[in-house]
Amino acid sequence: MTQITEEQMVAAFKALSNPHRLRIYREILAHQRHDVGPDDDAGCLLYDFINKFDIGAPTVSHHVKELVKADLIRAERNGKYLSCYLNEPLRAALSGFLSQNCD
């Protein structure tokens, strides 16, 4: 399990406490492909979120920026499109934290 700092954990959970950001993050997670190498990961286009969720483009853009700021995802511009990708090491660390036995 990747070690993350308490500050990183707080920032990630704070970002995910917003319902729109949680939905966007879950959508990126759902589109993550596990049959490709670490340098070939699949992402989601910002356009996908705008079409799928009932929120406007500026709001989606704001939420994506907050997820990037929390280091939960990275966003890459490809021409006029913005693709979003999971930060897999942070996802794994958060998953490990949540699955720990707290006895």
mmCIF file of C-alpha atoms in Angstrom, residues 14-101:
data_model
loop_
_atom_site.group_PDB
_atom_site.id
_atom_site.type_symbol
_atom_site.label_atom_id
_atom_site.label_comp_id
_atom_site.label_asym_id
_atom_site.label_seq_id
_atom_site.Cartn_x
_atom_site.Cartn_y
_atom_site.Cartn_z
ATOM 1 C CA LYS A 14 -12.769 16.801 1.705
ATOM 2 C CA ALA A 15 -12.889 16.875 -2.109
ATOM 3 C CA LEU A 16 -14.989 13.705 -2.219
ATOM 4 C CA SER A 17 -17.448 15.056 0.364
ATOM 5 C CA ASN A 18 -19.132 17.081 -2.387
ATOM 6 C CA PRO A 19 -21.816 14.987 -4.148
ATOM 7 C CA HIS A 20 -20.927 16.268 -7.642
ATOM 8 C CA ARG A 21 -17.221 15.586 -7.157
ATOM 9 C CA LEU A 22 -17.964 12.135 -5.777
ATOM 10 C CA ARG A 23 -20.117 11.337 -8.829
ATOM 11 C CA ILE A 24 -17.418 12.605 -11.197
ATOM 12 C CA TYR A 25 -14.730 10.608 -9.382
ATOM 13 C CA ARG A 26 -16.869 7.458 -9.471
ATOM 14 C CA GLU A 27 -17.443 7.975 -13.199
ATOM 15 C CA ILE A 28 -13.686 8.202 -13.801
ATOM 16 C CA LEU A 29 -13.213 5.097 -11.655
ATOM 17 C CA ALA A 30 -15.845 3.238 -13.705
ATOM 18 C CA HIS A 31 -14.029 4.108 -16.941
ATOM 19 C CA GLN A 32 -10.635 3.017 -15.646
ATOM 20 C CA ARG A 33 -9.447 0.060 -17.691
ATOM 21 C CA HIS A 34 -7.539 -2.689 -15.953
ATOM 22 C CA ASP A 35 -6.386 -4.473 -19.122
ATOM 23 C CA VAL A 36 -3.791 -1.845 -20.036
ATOM 24 C CA GLY A 37 -0.416 -0.915 -18.631
ATOM 25 C CA PRO A 38 0.150 1.936 -16.161
ATOM 26 C CA ASP A 39 1.174 4.303 -18.963
ATOM 27 C CA ASP A 40 -1.852 3.375 -21.082
ATOM 28 C CA ASP A 41 -4.675 4.040 -18.631
ATOM 29 C CA ALA A 42 -8.069 5.045 -19.912
ATOM 30 C CA GLY A 43 -9.696 8.255 -18.852
ATOM 31 C CA CYS A 44 -12.923 10.167 -19.120
ATOM 32 C CA LEU A 45 -13.538 13.248 -21.186
ATOM 33 C CA LEU A 46 -14.858 16.335 -19.435
ATOM 34 C CA TYR A 47 -17.528 16.338 -22.145
ATOM 35 C CA ASP A 48 -18.802 12.985 -20.794
ATOM 36 C CA PHE A 49 -19.552 14.511 -17.385
ATOM 37 C CA ILE A 50 -21.339 17.505 -18.876
ATOM 38 C CA ASN A 51 -23.596 15.200 -20.894
ATOM 39 C CA LYS A 52 -24.208 12.610 -18.165
ATOM 40 C CA PHE A 53 -24.838 14.828 -15.136
ATOM 41 C CA ASP A 54 -27.375 17.605 -14.881
ATOM 42 C CA ILE A 55 -24.808 20.321 -14.147
ATOM 43 C CA GLY A 56 -23.305 22.959 -16.419
ATOM 44 C CA ALA A 57 -19.865 23.005 -17.985
ATOM 45 C CA PRO A 58 -18.438 25.719 -15.683
ATOM 46 C CA THR A 59 -19.584 23.756 -12.609
ATOM 47 C CA VAL A 60 -18.117 20.501 -13.922
ATOM 48 C CA SER A 61 -14.873 22.312 -14.691
ATOM 49 C CA HIS A 62 -14.752 23.689 -11.133
ATOM 50 C CA HIS A 63 -15.301 20.244 -9.615
ATOM 51 C CA VAL A 64 -12.650 18.665 -11.849
ATOM 52 C CA LYS A 65 -10.182 21.365 -10.749
ATOM 53 C CA GLU A 66 -10.940 20.551 -7.100
ATOM 54 C CA LEU A 67 -10.330 16.838 -7.729
ATOM 55 C CA VAL A 68 -7.017 17.702 -9.409
ATOM 56 C CA LYS A 69 -6.087 20.018 -6.534
ATOM 57 C CA ALA A 70 -6.743 17.150 -4.087
ATOM 58 C CA ASP A 71 -4.478 14.939 -6.274
ATOM 59 C CA LEU A 72 -7.289 12.425 -6.798
ATOM 60 C CA ILE A 73 -7.107 12.767 -10.581
ATOM 61 C CA ARG A 74 -4.997 14.354 -13.271
ATOM 62 C CA ALA A 75 -6.396 16.202 -16.259
ATOM 63 C CA GLU A 76 -4.730 16.390 -19.656
ATOM 64 C CA ARG A 77 -5.714 18.613 -22.545
ATOM 65 C CA ASN A 78 -5.847 16.877 -25.936
ATOM 66 C CA GLY A 79 -6.747 19.558 -28.449
ATOM 67 C CA LYS A 80 -10.134 20.932 -27.458
ATOM 68 C CA TYR A 81 -10.859 17.983 -25.136
ATOM 69 C CA LEU A 82 -9.880 17.519 -21.500
ATOM 70 C CA SER A 83 -9.304 13.939 -20.348
ATOM 71 C CA CYS A 84 -9.357 12.966 -16.674
ATOM 72 C CA TYR A 85 -7.386 10.081 -15.175
ATOM 73 C CA LEU A 86 -7.317 8.513 -11.711
ATOM 74 C CA ASN A 87 -4.296 8.915 -9.469
ATOM 75 C CA GLU A 88 -4.114 5.164 -8.935
ATOM 76 C CA PRO A 89 -1.549 5.197 -6.085
ATOM 77 C CA LEU A 90 -3.740 7.581 -4.057
ATOM 78 C CA ARG A 91 -6.868 5.544 -4.842
ATOM 79 C CA ALA A 92 -5.106 2.396 -3.636
ATOM 80 C CA ALA A 93 -3.873 4.125 -0.472
ATOM 81 C CA LEU A 94 -7.362 5.430 0.357
ATOM 82 C CA SER A 95 -8.852 2.014 -0.325
ATOM 83 C CA GLY A 96 -6.289 0.426 1.971
ATOM 84 C CA PHE A 97 -7.009 2.972 4.671
ATOM 85 C CA LEU A 98 -10.752 2.338 4.486
ATOM 86 C CA SER A 99 -10.322 -1.427 4.588
ATOM 87 C CA GLN A 100 -7.995 -1.428 7.618
ATOM 88 C CA ASN A 101 -9.158 -3.214 10.720
#
